[in-house]
Amino acid sequence: MSMSMQQGAMPARTDSRQVAGAVIASCLGWALDLFDLFVLLYVAPVVGRLFFPSQHAMLSLAAVYASFAVTLLMRPLGSAWFGSYADRKGRKGAMILAVVGVGVSTAAFGLLPTVAQVGLLAPVLFIILRLIQGIFVGGVVASTHTIGTESVSPRYRGAVSGLVGGGGAGIGALLASLVYMLMSHLFPGDQFDVWGWRCMFFTGLISSVLGLFIFNRLEESPLWKKAAQAKAARAGQARRDNTLAVQRSPLRTLFAGEYRSVLLVNLLLTIGGGSGYYLTSGYLPTFLKLVNQAPSGVAANILMACSVAVIVVALAFGHLSTFIGRKRTFLLVGIVQIFGLPYLYMSLQQAQTPLQIGVHAVLLASLGCASFAPILIFLNERFPTAIRATGTGLSWNIGFAIGGMMPTFVSLAAATPADLPLTLSIFAGVISVLFVIGAFIVPETLGRLDEAPAGGEE
């Protein structure tokens, strides 16, 4: 479809302030929630000692990553509930509830007692709270990952996809890096194990406050408004004709007929993209501490540089998909990752100076995020408006839940920190092959967001 035809398919010309608000809300909503998740990754060694103590350091670390994976496993449930609500009632209300829920549940971690204080009850409470947090995070994905791309002009949808998916992740990680650096300065040495980690979790309340402030001013996307108007018109006509308008729920529509197979094929890309992200940006804080033995201040600066790079690269590759297509972009990045990620892991291990470590870490994080920059708009283009939040949320969350388990498997497979580079290289190489296979299978979706029918009814 030509660009002019795509623009003509837009349901209505939207106010530039409304479009900017929708894009900012999508990006910040995802950034704030990833900030809450990254807080745990940055304090993983401390949390491992306090909540999952073990004589084997790698087992303790694996337990922390397993608790992270538990959150990811609950995300599909959250996306099913919040996504269905967003498709039926609107993106805005689902977004507000989900973002506030994540922030409050994150802050609650700072109040938890440790094993030294209450014994085995401590890890139990920790896991329960992770389950609750996972439901809200899944809801954020279902709402934030649709309203931005539905509101913006077709020529910018790829860029917005990268900005929300990868840029939001980079902003979230950058905020977590800044907080980590601040808390490390305020609570140096052993004091960080006492109060520093708790205060990092308390900062989760910031996302709740910002979420309420930003999203209350937000309007619904024009595509959702158009679908809602069409649905109301059909219901009105049915009342006038004294007939019953049977409407499927978004979940029933998604798991019936063609959309069930669409969901399954999508997972090849989201598993690959999610794994690539969590094995690079997600594992870098641990890699820098255990393998490179970088001081906290140096590690924080490197991680901030990585976060900035992720934002730029995700935006660039998302926009690239508008010119060469989603499918070609996936294939290009996936093939480079097969060889590039293992090389960078092994090279990072050998890096000595902070500059060398920083350059390799930035390249690693950038390549890891490039694969999922166009995934958001690709998923949006795979589903009609009436089930888009549900379909996108479940496709994203199931894939990223499985991808989020990879750091746990890596920590279990590596006998010692010295084994991490080779283990990560093997995992990343296999996952990249899976991603490329998915890229070959899926169809090209560029320009199909406005073509998709506003289905969901029978």
XYZ file of C-alpha atoms in Angstrom:
458
model
C 0.000 0.000 0.000
C 1.398 3.418 -0.930
C 1.991 6.013 1.738
C -0.741 8.232 0.335
C -3.244 5.404 0.500
C -2.236 4.683 4.099
C -2.779 8.299 5.028
C -6.130 8.305 3.300
C -7.166 5.354 5.392
C -6.872 7.334 8.602
C -10.317 7.631 10.162
C -9.998 11.301 10.952
C -7.418 14.050 11.130
C -6.376 14.219 14.727
C -5.122 17.193 16.698
C -1.320 17.297 16.911
C -1.458 17.812 20.674
C -3.654 14.748 21.054
C -1.267 12.667 18.931
C 1.754 13.874 20.892
C -0.036 13.100 24.152
C -0.883 9.572 23.016
C 2.692 8.858 21.929
C 4.175 10.296 25.126
C 1.691 8.344 27.239
C 2.509 5.097 25.433
C 6.248 5.622 25.765
C 6.240 6.800 29.375
C 3.714 4.187 30.449
C 5.993 1.413 29.247
C 9.115 3.226 30.483
C 7.761 3.669 33.998
C 6.783 0.036 34.261
C 10.102 -1.209 32.947
C 11.733 1.124 35.434
C 9.887 -0.762 38.170
C 11.068 -4.101 36.745
C 14.667 -2.950 36.236
C 14.903 -1.896 39.864
C 14.917 -5.602 40.758
C 17.587 -6.409 38.159
C 19.858 -3.691 39.531
C 19.607 -4.966 43.104
C 19.499 -8.675 42.174
C 22.684 -9.691 44.058
C 21.469 -7.923 47.234
C 17.936 -9.341 46.985
C 19.426 -12.799 46.406
C 21.378 -12.620 49.664
C 18.469 -11.215 51.684
C 15.559 -13.280 50.348
C 17.118 -16.354 48.696
C 20.355 -17.026 50.643
C 22.525 -19.887 49.399
C 26.108 -21.007 49.800
C 26.270 -21.108 46.001
C 26.175 -17.535 44.724
C 24.861 -18.522 41.263
C 21.923 -20.437 42.796
C 20.985 -17.398 44.852
C 21.151 -15.230 41.743
C 19.130 -17.766 39.754
C 16.406 -17.590 42.406
C 16.154 -13.818 41.962
C 15.867 -14.175 38.196
C 13.271 -16.899 38.726
C 11.216 -14.416 40.759
C 11.583 -12.017 37.839
C 10.315 -14.750 35.498
C 7.333 -15.342 37.786
C 6.263 -11.757 37.168
C 6.566 -12.302 33.432
C 4.481 -15.471 33.592
C 1.616 -13.522 35.148
C 1.726 -10.876 32.454
C -0.425 -12.841 29.953
C -3.188 -12.998 32.569
C -2.942 -9.252 33.071
C -2.973 -8.563 29.348
C -6.024 -10.811 28.887
C -8.025 -8.946 31.534
C -6.802 -5.398 30.893
C -6.645 -5.934 27.128
C -10.244 -7.085 27.001
C -11.232 -4.052 29.065
C -9.211 -1.712 26.806
C -10.836 -3.143 23.671
C -14.354 -2.863 25.098
C -14.189 0.296 27.226
C -11.152 2.207 25.955
C -7.375 2.331 26.336
C -7.233 5.223 28.814
C -8.944 3.665 31.838
C -7.004 0.412 31.510
C -3.744 2.332 31.252
C -4.334 4.390 34.401
C -5.286 1.421 36.575
C -2.414 -0.731 35.331
C 0.340 1.890 35.714
C -0.788 2.895 39.202
C -0.998 -0.771 40.197
C 2.560 -1.460 39.079
C 3.937 1.542 40.946
C 2.202 0.716 44.221
C 3.154 -2.974 44.085
C 6.784 -2.050 43.354
C 6.952 0.302 46.348
C 5.548 -2.479 48.540
C 8.729 -4.529 47.998
C 10.590 -1.966 50.062
C 8.437 -2.883 53.067
C 9.065 -6.627 52.957
C 10.896 -8.360 55.815
C 13.997 -10.396 54.950
C 14.870 -14.034 55.684
C 16.941 -12.902 58.663
C 13.803 -11.289 60.117
C 10.956 -13.744 59.393
C 12.598 -16.820 57.870
C 10.938 -18.655 54.970
C 7.947 -16.301 55.029
C 10.156 -13.634 53.398
C 10.637 -15.358 49.997
C 6.980 -16.436 50.016
C 5.799 -12.833 50.445
C 8.299 -11.723 47.830
C 6.971 -14.195 45.235
C 3.322 -13.335 45.990
C 4.018 -9.657 45.454
C 5.829 -10.466 42.205
C 2.721 -12.329 41.001
C 0.526 -9.311 41.737
C 2.968 -6.967 40.032
C 3.025 -9.194 36.945
C -0.724 -8.865 36.427
C -0.506 -5.062 36.388
C 2.540 -5.060 34.081
C 0.601 -7.200 31.621
C -2.148 -4.617 31.713
C 0.267 -1.816 30.900
C 1.424 -3.632 27.763
C -2.141 -4.198 26.554
C -3.080 -0.519 26.867
C 0.112 1.443 26.168
C 1.166 -0.688 23.187
C -1.873 0.297 21.109
C -2.943 3.872 21.784
C 0.253 5.475 20.470
C 0.432 3.670 17.123
C -3.347 4.022 16.614
C -3.107 7.795 17.000
C -0.069 8.680 14.903
C 0.215 9.124 11.125
C 1.164 5.962 9.160
C 4.553 7.395 8.164
C 5.587 7.531 11.836
C 4.121 4.272 13.122
C 7.365 2.336 12.780
C 9.262 5.058 14.628
C 6.638 5.138 17.382
C 6.882 1.352 17.640
C 10.609 1.659 18.303
C 10.101 4.624 20.606
C 7.526 2.837 22.754
C 8.963 -0.684 22.731
C 12.698 -0.030 22.708
C 12.773 3.640 23.628
C 10.429 3.082 26.538
C 12.652 0.251 27.696
C 15.722 2.455 27.373
C 14.099 5.306 29.282
C 12.971 2.902 32.003
C 16.446 1.430 32.309
C 17.978 4.911 32.266
C 15.742 6.033 35.123
C 16.640 2.882 37.066
C 20.341 3.553 36.419
C 20.011 7.103 37.748
C 18.194 5.891 40.850
C 20.772 3.134 41.371
C 23.621 5.640 41.101
C 21.876 8.011 43.523
C 21.125 5.303 46.083
C 24.651 3.895 45.819
C 25.931 7.385 46.662
C 23.460 7.955 49.512
C 23.923 4.462 50.973
C 27.531 3.393 50.292
C 28.945 -0.036 51.115
C 27.000 -2.150 53.585
C 24.382 0.568 54.036
C 23.006 -0.269 50.591
C 22.165 -3.782 51.837
C 20.198 -2.213 54.696
C 18.373 0.788 53.228
C 19.561 1.420 49.677
C 17.655 -1.440 48.052
C 14.477 -0.551 49.947
C 14.591 3.066 48.808
C 15.065 1.935 45.222
C 11.780 0.045 45.419
C 10.055 2.996 47.116
C 10.739 5.098 44.022
C 8.097 2.972 42.275
C 5.544 5.413 43.668
C 6.880 7.958 41.174
C 5.366 5.971 38.308
C 1.962 5.955 39.997
C 1.950 9.720 40.486
C 3.224 10.441 36.971
C 0.770 7.949 35.511
C -2.206 9.684 37.094
C -0.947 13.105 36.041
C -0.214 12.209 32.405
C -2.961 9.735 31.539
C -5.890 11.672 33.031
C -5.446 14.249 30.244
C -5.290 11.635 27.506
C -7.937 11.097 24.818
C -8.821 7.783 23.214
C -7.222 6.872 19.876
C -9.155 7.809 16.698
C -9.192 4.197 15.500
C -10.767 2.984 18.739
C -13.296 5.830 18.654
C -14.277 4.879 15.116
C -14.689 1.216 16.075
C -16.719 2.165 19.164
C -19.021 4.371 17.078
C -19.563 1.572 14.556
C -20.325 -0.850 17.368
C -22.842 1.566 18.935
C -24.483 2.078 15.534
C -24.920 -1.669 15.047
C -26.381 -2.006 18.523
C -28.789 0.863 17.841
C -29.887 -0.678 14.549
C -30.466 -3.996 16.268
C -32.714 -2.324 18.850
C -34.711 -0.622 16.105
C -35.100 -3.936 14.277
C -35.973 -5.776 17.510
C -33.117 -8.197 16.916
C -30.395 -9.392 19.244
C -26.877 -8.154 18.485
C -24.570 -10.981 19.526
C -21.102 -9.730 20.416
C -18.099 -11.872 21.134
C -15.698 -10.850 23.853
C -12.241 -9.910 22.550
C -10.773 -13.053 24.159
C -13.272 -15.369 22.489
C -12.628 -13.734 19.132
C -8.867 -13.983 19.579
C -8.897 -17.711 20.348
C -11.377 -18.588 17.607
C -10.576 -19.297 13.965
C -7.792 -17.442 12.174
C -6.638 -15.264 15.060
C -5.569 -18.243 17.163
C -3.021 -19.240 14.502
C -1.954 -15.583 14.133
C -1.233 -15.485 17.865
C 0.859 -18.664 17.739
C 2.982 -17.493 14.808
C 3.538 -14.118 16.480
C 5.173 -15.905 19.407
C 8.176 -16.916 17.306
C 9.113 -13.262 17.003
C 8.143 -12.122 20.486
C 10.014 -15.005 22.144
C 13.095 -14.193 20.078
C 12.806 -10.452 20.638
C 12.085 -10.811 24.353
C 14.946 -13.257 24.894
C 17.360 -11.027 23.021
C 16.391 -8.091 25.199
C 16.556 -9.851 28.567
C 19.809 -11.636 27.713
C 21.456 -8.313 26.822
C 20.034 -5.252 28.599
C 18.425 -7.402 31.283
C 21.593 -9.333 32.113
C 24.134 -6.536 31.694
C 23.915 -5.276 35.317
C 24.817 -8.763 36.560
C 27.445 -9.316 33.848
C 29.243 -6.069 34.667
C 29.276 -6.857 38.376
C 30.218 -10.555 38.294
C 32.315 -10.913 35.134
C 33.910 -7.496 34.629
C 33.798 -6.711 38.354
C 33.057 -3.094 37.522
C 32.613 -0.730 40.508
C 29.035 0.424 41.121
C 29.692 3.949 39.855
C 31.357 2.747 36.663
C 28.626 0.168 36.065
C 25.907 2.790 36.559
C 27.518 5.128 34.001
C 27.896 2.316 31.475
C 24.301 1.214 31.961
C 23.080 4.774 31.444
C 25.054 4.957 28.183
C 23.491 1.638 27.147
C 20.019 2.984 27.890
C 20.573 6.045 25.708
C 21.897 3.840 22.905
C 18.853 1.563 23.163
C 16.528 4.552 22.727
C 18.346 5.765 19.610
C 18.725 2.331 18.006
C 15.136 1.267 18.683
C 13.810 4.485 17.183
C 16.047 4.064 14.115
C 15.185 0.425 13.424
C 11.503 0.995 14.084
C 11.513 3.784 11.524
C 13.580 1.665 9.124
C 10.719 -0.855 9.025
C 8.516 1.836 7.447
C 10.871 2.008 4.456
C 11.957 -1.610 3.935
C 9.066 -3.401 5.674
C 8.651 -5.140 9.025
C 9.668 -8.554 7.693
C 12.931 -7.434 6.074
C 13.888 -5.513 9.202
C 13.356 -8.626 11.335
C 15.460 -10.727 8.962
C 18.261 -8.169 8.802
C 18.590 -7.793 12.569
C 18.102 -11.494 13.307
C 20.910 -12.596 10.985
C 23.307 -10.020 12.472
C 22.377 -11.164 15.996
C 23.225 -14.806 15.270
C 26.876 -13.876 14.860
C 27.089 -10.514 16.600
C 25.733 -11.341 20.059
C 28.107 -14.277 20.787
C 31.066 -12.227 19.572
C 30.161 -9.272 21.801
C 29.647 -11.453 24.906
C 33.099 -12.993 24.538
C 34.711 -9.641 23.729
C 33.081 -7.960 26.731
C 34.644 -10.582 28.975
C 38.106 -9.616 27.718
C 37.554 -5.843 27.989
C 39.746 -4.231 30.641
C 39.316 -0.460 30.789
C 35.981 1.276 31.534
C 35.987 2.650 27.971
C 36.446 -0.807 26.437
C 33.786 -2.286 28.688
C 31.426 0.591 27.902
C 31.807 0.319 24.125
C 31.160 -3.429 24.095
C 28.226 -3.108 26.498
C 26.619 -0.356 24.382
C 26.960 -2.440 21.209
C 25.534 -5.478 22.973
C 22.513 -3.609 24.354
C 21.897 -1.891 21.019
C 21.915 -5.124 19.015
C 19.739 -6.859 21.600
C 17.006 -4.222 21.365
C 17.033 -3.759 17.587
C 15.123 -6.994 16.992
C 11.992 -5.968 18.855
C 11.850 -2.307 17.759
C 9.274 -3.031 14.982
C 7.481 -5.819 16.882
C 4.925 -3.485 18.483
C 3.604 -2.066 15.206
C 3.846 -5.512 13.590
C 1.556 -6.945 16.285
C -0.824 -3.992 15.999
C -1.086 -4.599 12.265
C -1.895 -8.265 12.814
C -5.185 -7.628 14.647
C -8.344 -5.567 14.005
C -9.159 -2.647 16.302
C -11.803 -4.551 18.274
C -9.260 -7.087 19.579
C -5.987 -5.213 19.030
C -5.157 -4.530 22.690
C -5.946 -8.118 23.659
C -4.099 -9.675 20.720
C -1.070 -7.405 20.969
C -0.906 -7.734 24.757
C -1.067 -11.534 24.762
C 1.349 -11.932 21.828
C 3.847 -9.606 23.487
C 3.474 -10.866 27.050
C 3.535 -14.595 26.332
C 6.633 -14.195 24.165
C 8.399 -11.880 26.574
C 7.429 -14.094 29.525
C 9.254 -16.994 27.915
C 12.103 -14.698 26.932
C 12.280 -13.391 30.472
C 12.958 -16.904 31.751
C 16.218 -17.096 29.806
C 18.338 -15.246 32.423
C 17.199 -17.836 34.985
C 18.253 -20.697 32.726
C 21.571 -18.969 32.027
C 22.264 -18.555 35.742
C 21.481 -22.229 36.339
C 23.542 -23.425 33.373
C 26.624 -21.397 34.324
C 28.512 -23.158 37.108
C 30.564 -20.048 37.911
C 30.559 -16.379 36.851
C 33.461 -17.193 34.520
C 31.121 -19.464 32.521
C 28.569 -16.702 31.874
C 29.999 -15.315 28.591
C 30.025 -18.701 26.826
C 26.631 -19.673 28.262
C 25.088 -16.382 27.184
C 26.633 -16.756 23.720
C 25.058 -20.180 23.224
C 21.633 -19.079 24.460
C 21.657 -15.895 22.379
C 22.750 -17.731 19.236
C 19.993 -20.342 19.501
C 17.336 -17.730 20.250
C 18.447 -15.607 17.303
C 18.019 -18.594 14.981
C 14.461 -19.017 16.295
C 13.810 -15.335 15.641
C 15.027 -15.588 12.036
C 12.800 -18.631 11.447
C 9.841 -16.612 12.696
C 10.789 -13.711 10.434
C 10.724 -16.014 7.411
C 7.266 -17.375 8.329
C 5.324 -14.216 9.172
C 3.726 -12.085 6.419
C 4.578 -8.477 5.659
C 2.122 -6.218 7.528
C 3.278 -2.723 6.561
C 0.247 -0.470 5.979
C -2.360 -2.926 7.256
C -3.317 -1.177 10.495
C -6.162 0.715 8.835
C -7.131 -2.206 6.579
C -7.958 -4.542 9.467
C -11.725 -4.932 9.971
C -13.272 -3.743 13.189
C -14.333 -7.287 13.912
C -15.383 -8.908 17.112
C -19.072 -9.408 16.423
C -21.069 -12.227 15.005
